[in-house]
Amino acid sequence: MSEPIIIVGGGPVGATLALLLAQRGVAVTVLEARQQGAAYGEGRALALSHGSRRILEKLGVWNKLAPHATAIHTIHVSQKGSIGRSKLYASDYMQEALGYVLSYGALSEALALALTEKPTVNFIFEAIAEAITHSGSQASVSYSQAGETYTITSPLVVLADGGRSLDALFGLARETKEYGHDALISKVRAELPHHNIAYERFTPNGPMALLPNGERDFSLVWTGKKEYITPLLALSDAEFLTQFHQQFGDRVGRFLSVEKRMAFPLKLSQLKATDTPHLVVIGNAAQTMHPVAGQGFNVGLRDAESLAQLVVASSATALGTASMLDAYRASRKNDTKGGLFFTDFLVNIFSNDVVGASGLRSVGLGLFDIIKPIKQHLVSKMSFGK
Ligand SMILES: Cc1cc2nc3c(=O)[nH]c(=O)nc-3n(C[C@H](O)[C@H](O)[C@H](O)COP(=O)(O)OP(=O)(O)OC[C@H]3O[C@@H](n4cnc5c(N)ncnc54)[C@H](O)[C@@H]3O)c2cc1C
């Protein structure tokens, strides 16, 4: 094969792609803006589906991660001010778990460790990609590192920067819907054990999720309008826990402690058009979802898996050609649209406090609890995304 494939962004999705390719003997160069180890301390929780676990197992990474992962055996869905609620049990679907909760840092560290053992991977830290251009059968990436600028070329460049930096590239167009909501994230400890139950709760202000994380703790995602969320950041821990308890209810008793709180804006974003030869966009850079159903990262991992399969099946001359990129986009279309539609649907149906809608939603949750095929669909969507 010609020059190594270039991956811009060594976050969880870019690093997984690098490993998948290295496992099949494909040479890659990864450009990562952060210092080595900078992400290891990130406590932000990711909800991993069963399908994502399988991908990490195949890469030999899961056995190192398993001690840091908390299994979700039950998902409890409820709505504030309504008696309707629904429960999904892993055992009903003959699954060991409906998903797993893992910190971003633990996953980053395990992936980085596995990558150091791959001689065909050149992982360059503190390398900030600044421009991607193309000419003829190549794309070029210019990046800066320690005050110097370099340019490297490849028939295939993969943009996996999380949509954080290079979103204004020529030929890329995104469709974005700002929810006008922020997500507050933190970790809380409750009085009662979690029993591996993940809670999704819909309130008139927006959805919240409590994901079991570790022996006693929960990772919290609390969403709402910016003007609702911002003051929550400034409360004392005790005031914050009282307010949270009021919204969440008594299911796990009182809340005893909360870690550092931070918030960021939520949006739905997807690629509308790409006219960028020799460039493919994956992970959060390609689609950003509301975190309500923990879909984003799992869709990104499946992007990486599909692309790796296609690269391995392509001849050297086909790499990065329009037909290869079309085949990749076609392979991802339904899964991506499904994830975006599903999360947007949940946000819309449960978050608008329209008069009368609350009663309907309550009935909806009750029905949902008894109509098996709907639950089956939801479980397979959350577990495998297919
Ligand atoms: C509040 C919140 C909660 C979430 N909860 C969940 C959840 O429960 N479950 C779930 O599945 N998903 C969740 N997500 C989504 C999840 O965080 C993302 O899907 C995931 O991080 C995407 O990984 P990525 O590798 O594509 O991007 P990122 O994690 O953003 O990584 C991108 C990498 O690219 C690097 N980079 C950026 N620009 C450059 C550049 N110019 N040059 C070189 N390197 C660069 C960055 O340093 C970074 O390392 C959540 C998101 C939010 C906002």
XYZ file of C-alpha atoms and ligand atoms in Angstrom:
439
model
C 0.000 0.000 0.000
C 1.107 3.580 -0.653
C 1.425 6.246 2.027
C -0.177 5.577 5.422
C -3.803 6.554 5.919
C -3.986 9.791 7.914
C -6.438 10.081 10.811
C -6.976 13.608 12.124
C -8.013 13.294 15.793
C -6.971 10.494 18.133
C -10.099 10.579 20.331
C -11.961 7.324 21.027
C -13.310 7.024 17.466
C -10.062 7.939 15.660
C -8.005 5.690 17.975
C -10.405 2.760 17.455
C -10.136 3.144 13.689
C -6.321 3.233 13.967
C -6.388 -0.028 15.947
C -8.837 -1.724 13.593
C -6.609 -0.853 10.635
C -3.377 -1.777 12.417
C -4.865 -5.143 13.301
C -5.231 -5.795 9.578
C -1.693 -4.598 8.827
C -2.689 -1.208 7.341
C -0.241 1.624 8.099
C -1.724 4.771 9.699
C -0.562 8.159 10.927
C -2.691 9.722 13.669
C -2.486 13.462 14.373
C -3.702 14.321 17.861
C -3.774 17.871 19.206
C -3.548 16.916 22.875
C -0.494 15.862 24.847
C 0.008 12.157 25.419
C -2.091 11.152 28.443
C -4.077 14.419 28.575
C -7.422 12.609 28.182
C -6.769 9.856 30.744
C -8.197 11.869 33.632
C -11.480 12.739 31.872
C -14.239 11.368 34.067
C -17.054 12.046 31.566
C -19.110 8.908 31.138
C -19.782 7.117 27.882
C -22.606 4.597 27.601
C -21.341 1.703 25.550
C -23.728 -0.600 23.760
C -23.303 -4.343 23.683
C -22.248 -4.040 20.034
C -19.503 -1.557 20.980
C -18.247 -3.996 23.593
C -17.933 -6.616 20.848
C -15.827 -4.259 18.716
C -13.519 -3.576 21.681
C -13.334 -7.300 22.441
C -12.175 -8.038 18.911
C -9.457 -5.424 19.379
C -8.278 -7.059 22.616
C -9.054 -3.857 24.559
C -12.150 -4.980 26.456
C -10.347 -7.253 28.955
C -8.387 -4.213 30.212
C -11.515 -2.076 30.321
C -13.878 -4.548 31.972
C -12.714 -3.775 35.551
C -13.539 -0.084 34.916
C -16.911 -0.702 33.241
C -20.252 -0.819 35.044
C -22.870 -3.050 33.459
C -26.417 -1.757 32.943
C -28.829 -4.581 33.709
C -31.996 -2.496 33.746
C -33.090 0.764 32.120
C -35.810 2.599 33.989
C -37.668 5.247 31.976
C -39.972 7.666 33.783
C -41.525 11.068 33.477
C -41.805 13.686 36.207
C -45.402 14.250 37.254
C -46.687 11.082 35.615
C -47.367 7.582 36.858
C -46.267 5.972 33.607
C -42.910 4.299 33.646
C -41.173 1.552 31.769
C -38.423 -0.890 32.574
C -36.165 -2.789 30.227
C -34.356 -5.838 31.611
C -31.270 -7.401 30.007
C -32.474 -10.841 31.105
C -35.691 -10.452 29.072
C -33.558 -10.187 25.962
C -31.109 -12.945 26.895
C -28.334 -10.394 27.169
C -25.677 -10.152 29.843
C -26.166 -6.380 29.947
C -28.072 -3.696 28.050
C -24.903 -1.621 27.949
C -21.922 -0.461 29.974
C -20.800 2.799 31.518
C -17.188 3.731 31.146
C -15.186 6.888 31.640
C -13.819 8.673 28.572
C -10.409 8.656 30.301
C -10.290 4.892 30.933
C -11.240 4.179 27.322
C -8.670 6.664 25.975
C -5.925 5.091 28.086
C -6.737 1.500 27.076
C -6.835 2.437 23.385
C -3.560 4.373 23.650
C -1.851 1.438 25.363
C -2.992 -0.992 22.677
C -1.799 1.396 19.954
C 1.756 1.596 21.348
C 2.061 -2.128 20.609
C 1.291 -1.641 16.911
C 4.390 -0.921 14.816
C 2.347 0.220 11.795
C 0.790 3.121 13.763
C 2.582 6.453 13.948
C 0.669 8.381 16.654
C 1.844 11.988 16.714
C 0.778 13.968 19.806
C 0.558 17.755 20.087
C 0.072 17.857 16.321
C -2.670 20.331 15.395
C -4.128 19.817 11.926
C -4.773 23.216 10.357
C -5.821 22.518 6.781
C -6.847 19.643 4.558
C -6.641 20.057 0.798
C -6.585 17.701 -2.147
C -5.001 17.463 -5.544
C -5.076 14.574 -7.998
C -5.167 11.250 -6.200
C -4.094 12.568 -2.809
C -5.262 14.678 0.091
C -2.781 16.756 2.097
C -2.897 17.656 5.748
C -0.930 20.593 7.113
C -0.294 20.480 10.820
C 1.733 22.364 13.345
C 3.804 20.865 16.098
C 6.139 22.698 18.456
C 6.083 25.820 16.298
C 6.921 24.000 13.054
C 4.525 23.345 10.182
C 4.479 20.074 8.288
C 2.501 18.703 5.352
C 1.792 15.030 4.814
C -0.206 13.332 2.060
C -2.244 10.193 1.641
C -4.854 8.775 -0.726
C -7.204 8.673 2.279
C -7.555 11.210 5.090
C -10.064 10.521 7.868
C -11.429 13.455 9.829
C -12.225 12.327 13.402
C -11.700 15.614 15.251
C -15.048 15.446 17.065
C -16.295 18.374 14.969
C -14.197 20.584 17.189
C -11.827 22.337 14.880
C -11.981 21.708 11.144
C -15.706 22.076 10.534
C -15.292 24.873 7.996
C -13.471 22.726 5.440
C -14.201 23.483 1.822
C -16.726 20.961 0.451
C -18.196 19.991 3.833
C -21.678 21.158 4.721
C -23.507 20.385 7.935
C -27.113 20.609 8.970
C -27.319 21.738 12.557
C -30.203 22.069 14.955
C -29.389 23.908 18.153
C -31.567 22.562 20.949
C -31.036 25.733 22.974
C -30.333 23.327 25.812
C -27.197 22.714 27.832
C -26.130 19.441 29.435
C -24.795 19.577 32.958
C -22.579 16.606 33.687
C -21.136 15.368 36.959
C -20.963 12.353 39.233
C -23.246 11.913 42.237
C -23.355 9.428 45.095
C -26.714 8.209 46.360
C -27.855 6.758 49.649
C -28.993 3.469 48.099
C -27.012 1.104 45.843
C -27.701 1.388 42.128
C -28.263 -2.316 41.431
C -26.970 -1.679 37.901
C -30.041 0.340 36.946
C -29.723 3.284 34.535
C -32.422 5.914 34.896
C -33.755 8.049 32.064
C -36.123 10.689 33.368
C -38.060 13.158 31.288
C -38.975 16.422 32.975
C -40.687 19.520 31.555
C -37.270 21.213 31.598
C -35.552 18.457 29.614
C -34.370 14.869 29.971
C -31.920 13.698 32.620
C -29.983 10.453 32.877
C -28.382 8.757 35.852
C -26.000 6.030 34.790
C -24.505 3.595 37.320
C -20.762 4.168 37.374
C -18.585 2.260 39.830
C -19.698 0.623 43.083
C -21.825 3.422 44.496
C -21.774 6.328 42.083
C -23.885 7.559 39.208
C -22.837 9.670 36.265
C -25.347 12.429 35.809
C -26.444 14.143 32.603
C -29.026 16.846 33.389
C -30.277 18.825 30.429
C -32.406 21.930 30.140
C -32.489 25.455 28.745
C -29.267 27.360 29.265
C -30.971 29.783 31.660
C -32.173 26.823 33.717
C -28.838 24.941 33.758
C -26.378 27.810 34.281
C -27.602 28.746 37.796
C -27.294 25.073 38.816
C -23.566 25.345 38.299
C -23.287 28.133 40.850
C -25.236 26.416 43.663
C -23.477 24.977 46.702
C -23.205 21.181 46.635
C -25.965 20.840 49.243
C -28.359 23.159 47.355
C -27.592 21.393 44.095
C -28.286 17.944 45.564
C -31.583 19.123 47.053
C -32.746 20.522 43.718
C -31.656 17.418 41.903
C -33.474 15.208 44.399
C -36.669 17.235 43.810
C -36.438 16.605 40.071
C -35.307 13.000 40.187
C -37.453 11.682 43.013
C -36.767 9.080 45.693
C -35.765 6.000 43.733
C -32.210 5.851 45.083
C -32.794 7.740 48.332
C -31.088 11.020 49.117
C -28.060 12.204 47.205
C -24.995 12.442 49.409
C -22.286 14.089 47.327
C -21.583 15.600 43.937
C -18.306 16.008 42.062
C -17.257 18.929 39.870
C -20.082 20.161 37.637
C -19.652 21.356 34.068
C -22.049 22.182 31.255
C -22.007 22.402 27.491
C -24.488 23.252 24.738
C -26.409 20.498 22.974
C -27.025 20.258 19.284
C -27.945 17.819 16.601
C -25.622 18.004 13.670
C -25.080 15.866 10.601
C -23.180 16.065 7.368
C -25.437 17.309 4.601
C -23.086 17.092 1.702
C -19.498 16.148 1.191
C -17.639 17.017 -1.923
C -14.232 16.304 -0.577
C -12.229 13.750 -2.577
C -9.939 11.503 -0.532
C -11.515 12.690 2.718
C -13.981 10.813 4.907
C -15.563 12.132 8.109
C -16.411 9.847 11.056
C -17.520 9.939 14.704
C -18.738 13.125 16.322
C -17.254 15.107 13.428
C -19.840 13.451 11.158
C -22.812 13.443 13.537
C -23.474 14.960 16.935
C -26.493 13.813 18.914
C -28.324 14.758 22.058
C -26.959 12.493 24.817
C -30.434 11.398 25.951
C -30.082 7.836 24.735
C -26.279 7.445 24.821
C -26.124 6.791 21.082
C -23.404 9.171 19.834
C -20.266 7.300 20.672
C -21.694 3.946 19.622
C -22.632 5.265 16.169
C -19.075 6.651 15.904
C -17.538 3.260 16.697
C -19.658 1.658 14.011
C -18.406 4.341 11.566
C -14.865 3.211 12.386
C -15.710 -0.464 11.973
C -17.433 0.012 8.598
C -14.645 2.189 7.256
C -11.942 -0.273 8.349
C -13.768 -3.106 6.567
C -14.013 -1.056 3.407
C -10.345 -0.011 3.475
C -9.225 -3.613 3.845
C -11.480 -4.685 0.964
C -10.218 -1.870 -1.337
C -7.262 -2.110 -3.673
C -4.499 0.500 -3.305
C -5.767 2.360 -6.376
C -9.374 2.399 -5.123
C -8.485 3.939 -1.766
C -10.104 7.330 -1.307
C -11.753 7.312 -4.736
C -15.253 8.688 -5.192
C -16.723 5.193 -5.527
C -15.087 4.013 -2.304
C -16.293 7.096 -0.406
C -19.799 6.678 -1.850
C -19.809 3.048 -0.701
C -18.776 4.133 2.800
C -21.498 6.789 3.031
C -24.105 4.340 1.755
C -23.046 1.775 4.358
C -23.539 4.279 7.186
C -26.631 6.153 6.009
C -29.388 4.156 7.711
C -27.634 3.623 11.020
C -26.699 7.306 11.337
C -30.152 8.547 10.374
C -31.704 6.030 12.778
C -29.569 7.262 15.692
C -30.273 10.925 14.925
C -33.989 10.358 14.449
C -34.342 8.229 17.575
C -32.619 10.692 19.925
C -34.380 13.701 18.387
C -37.728 11.890 18.679
C -37.168 11.159 22.377
C -36.225 14.763 23.100
C -39.207 16.140 21.210
C -41.885 13.822 22.517
C -40.896 13.975 26.160
C -39.507 17.446 26.607
C -42.193 19.794 25.339
C -44.486 20.750 28.136
C -47.509 21.168 25.885
C -50.817 21.205 27.750
C -52.362 17.766 27.497
C -49.266 16.178 26.051
C -48.098 15.089 29.469
C -51.126 12.810 29.900
C -50.585 11.321 26.461
C -46.947 10.709 27.185
C -47.852 9.002 30.427
C -50.201 6.690 28.561
C -47.431 6.215 26.016
C -45.010 5.012 28.661
C -47.619 2.630 30.064
C -48.320 1.166 26.643
C -44.675 0.998 25.897
C -44.292 -1.212 28.953
C -46.702 -3.794 27.625
C -46.080 -3.769 23.902
C -43.194 -6.150 23.544
C -42.172 -5.498 19.922
C -41.653 -1.790 20.649
C -39.410 -2.585 23.567
C -37.574 -5.168 21.514
C -36.906 -2.508 18.891
C -35.648 -0.090 21.516
C -33.351 -2.680 23.067
C -31.860 -3.698 19.747
C -31.441 -0.018 18.837
C -29.666 0.720 22.102
C -27.639 -2.478 21.991
C -26.581 -2.701 18.387
C -27.983 0.354 16.619
C -29.268 -1.745 13.780
C -22.956 15.721 27.619
C -22.568 14.620 26.701
C -22.764 13.332 27.143
C -22.491 12.280 26.297
N -22.802 11.051 26.733
C -22.621 10.017 25.907
C -22.987 8.717 26.329
O -23.474 8.494 27.433
N -22.783 7.699 25.469
C -22.275 7.896 24.233
O -22.138 6.925 23.489
N -21.902 9.124 23.798
C -22.069 10.188 24.601
N -21.720 11.440 24.173
C -21.078 11.610 22.856
C -19.583 11.219 22.936
O -18.913 12.030 23.863
C -18.979 11.376 21.572
O -19.767 10.633 20.685
C -17.520 10.859 21.505
O -16.670 11.545 22.381
C -17.044 11.057 20.088
O -15.722 10.618 19.940
P -14.826 11.218 18.779
O -13.530 10.457 18.850
O -15.566 11.268 17.512
O -14.600 12.761 19.172
P -13.869 13.386 20.412
O -14.058 12.557 21.621
O -14.291 14.810 20.462
O -12.325 13.332 20.013
C -11.772 14.180 18.995
C -10.247 14.214 19.159
O -9.713 15.001 18.108
C -8.695 15.853 18.617
N -8.630 17.027 17.736
C -9.564 18.004 17.586
N -9.169 18.906 16.671
C -7.956 18.476 16.220
C -7.018 18.984 15.259
N -7.264 20.103 14.560
N -5.867 18.316 15.051
C -5.605 17.168 15.738
N -6.443 16.645 16.661
C -7.605 17.281 16.893
C -9.186 16.165 20.023
O -8.097 16.574 20.845
C -9.786 14.837 20.453
O -8.847 14.006 21.065
C -21.960 12.512 24.994
C -21.708 13.810 24.575
C -22.037 14.848 25.407
C -21.847 16.258 24.907
